[in-house]
Structure formats: structure tokens, C-alpha cells
Amino acid sequence: MKTPSASRMVLAGFSVSRVKMAALKKNCQRGGRHEEETLPISALLARIRRLVPRTKETHYDEIVRNFGVGALRPPPTPMSDGELARAIAEFLKDKPSTQSVATLGRRLDPSSTL
């Protein structure tokens, strides 16, 4: 795993350069709005990989496949480790299925129509 450089910060699962973070803070202080960076799928999958035991490899493969085909989308706002762990634990209870993937999708993105 690559260690972030000293010029980058990791906030709630997002990697943000110090320069950009300073600009965001300055903009917010002036009453402006900002757009959050989205968490890359690869970073989200790395977090999920740590939560899925190797004995449940088919579950992880199903998650990866469903992100690939667009059935799962990354959360629109950052999820805490606890929130993500609860969503994954619920998914691991049953065999991977259309229904269990849809439930996971709704946990990751409540606005999902799955």
C-alpha cells in the first residue's frame, strides 16, 4: 500500500492535497460552496477487501463484479469505517445474490434505485 506523501491528507477516506484543502477552507470561510472529491473505486475496494475474510472470496468477487457492471456505486458522501463494516457484515451473512447486492447497494448509496 502506498503511503500518502507529506503534501497530502486523508480525510474520511478522501485523499486531498494540502493546497486544495487550504483553498476549500478559504472558500468555505467566505461563504462559498465546494464540491467534495469522490472516493476512487479502487480505494473503496481496498477498504472493503480488508473487511471481507479470504474465506468469503466469492462475496468480494461479487462486489468487484457489481461495481464493474454499475450495479453498485460508491457512496455519494464518505462512509465511516464503522458504517462500511456494518454494511459489509450484513452482506456477508448470506450467499451473494441479486437481493443481497441490492441491499448492499442501498447501504452504500441510499439514493440508489436498486
XYZ file of C-alpha atoms in Angstrom:
114
model
C 0.000 0.000 0.000
C 1.324 3.393 -0.961
C 1.865 5.859 1.869
C 0.493 9.352 1.165
C 3.156 11.979 0.734
C 3.550 14.712 3.321
C 1.731 17.089 0.977
C -1.493 15.022 1.045
C -4.047 14.472 3.778
C -6.593 11.696 4.111
C -9.938 12.902 5.420
C -12.823 10.473 5.898
C -11.436 8.215 3.196
C -10.631 11.051 0.791
C -7.148 11.998 -0.251
C -6.879 15.766 -0.532
C -3.762 17.793 -1.268
C -2.879 20.404 1.352
C -3.101 23.129 -1.296
C -6.604 22.075 -2.303
C -7.632 21.670 1.347
C -6.469 25.225 2.084
C -8.427 26.520 -0.915
C -11.547 24.660 0.216
C -11.260 26.073 3.744
C -10.750 29.597 2.400
C -13.748 29.255 0.083
C -15.957 27.948 2.912
C -14.867 30.772 5.219
C -16.037 33.255 2.586
C -19.417 31.526 2.496
C -18.752 29.705 -0.758
C -19.702 26.150 -1.559
C -17.348 23.394 -2.570
C -17.674 20.029 -4.215
C -16.248 17.047 -2.361
C -13.839 14.777 -4.131
C -15.254 11.345 -4.729
C -13.522 8.285 -3.368
C -11.983 6.285 -6.225
C -13.476 2.812 -6.625
C -10.014 1.301 -6.116
C -9.703 2.969 -2.698
C -13.195 1.849 -1.699
C -12.440 -1.702 -2.847
C -9.214 -1.672 -0.811
C -11.229 -0.712 2.284
C -13.779 -3.453 1.520
C -11.011 -6.018 0.885
C -9.812 -5.514 4.472
C -13.336 -6.250 5.748
C -14.032 -9.410 3.729
C -12.255 -12.525 5.021
C -10.422 -14.654 2.452
C -12.901 -17.454 3.225
C -15.614 -15.256 1.690
C -13.713 -14.614 -1.551
C -16.844 -15.148 -3.673
C -18.529 -12.292 -1.793
C -15.626 -9.966 -2.568
C -15.570 -11.079 -6.214
C -19.302 -10.346 -6.438
C -18.768 -6.844 -5.039
C -15.995 -6.155 -7.559
C -18.109 -7.511 -10.420
C -21.111 -5.402 -9.453
C -19.030 -2.220 -9.265
C -17.691 -3.130 -12.703
C -21.143 -3.508 -14.276
C -22.545 -0.465 -12.485
C -24.941 -2.294 -10.165
C -23.035 -0.876 -7.172
C -21.971 2.737 -6.889
C -19.621 4.348 -4.395
C -21.244 6.275 -1.547
C -22.123 9.867 -2.504
C -20.718 11.006 0.854
C -17.860 9.456 2.837
C -18.734 6.448 4.981
C -17.053 5.861 8.300
C -15.182 2.596 8.793
C -17.962 1.502 11.163
C -20.732 2.210 8.638
C -18.867 0.361 5.911
C -18.087 -2.562 8.243
C -21.781 -2.901 9.191
C -22.850 -2.841 5.525
C -20.273 -5.480 4.584
C -21.101 -7.660 7.625
C -24.759 -7.653 6.571
C -23.760 -8.624 3.016
C -21.576 -11.485 4.289
C -24.456 -13.122 6.217
C -25.983 -14.680 3.090
C -24.784 -16.087 -0.200
C -24.160 -13.403 -2.823
C -27.389 -12.828 -4.741
C -29.200 -10.117 -6.625
C -31.113 -9.277 -3.453
C -28.033 -9.154 -1.182
C -26.176 -6.983 -3.725
C -29.187 -4.649 -3.940
C -29.252 -4.369 -0.136
C -25.529 -3.566 -0.082
C -26.084 -1.030 -2.863
C -28.750 0.747 -0.820
C -26.445 0.792 2.219
C -23.625 2.326 0.165
C -25.862 4.771 -1.702
C -29.279 5.340 -0.105
C -30.429 7.188 -3.248
C -29.829 4.020 -5.283
C -32.840 2.650 -7.149
C -31.698 -0.982 -6.816
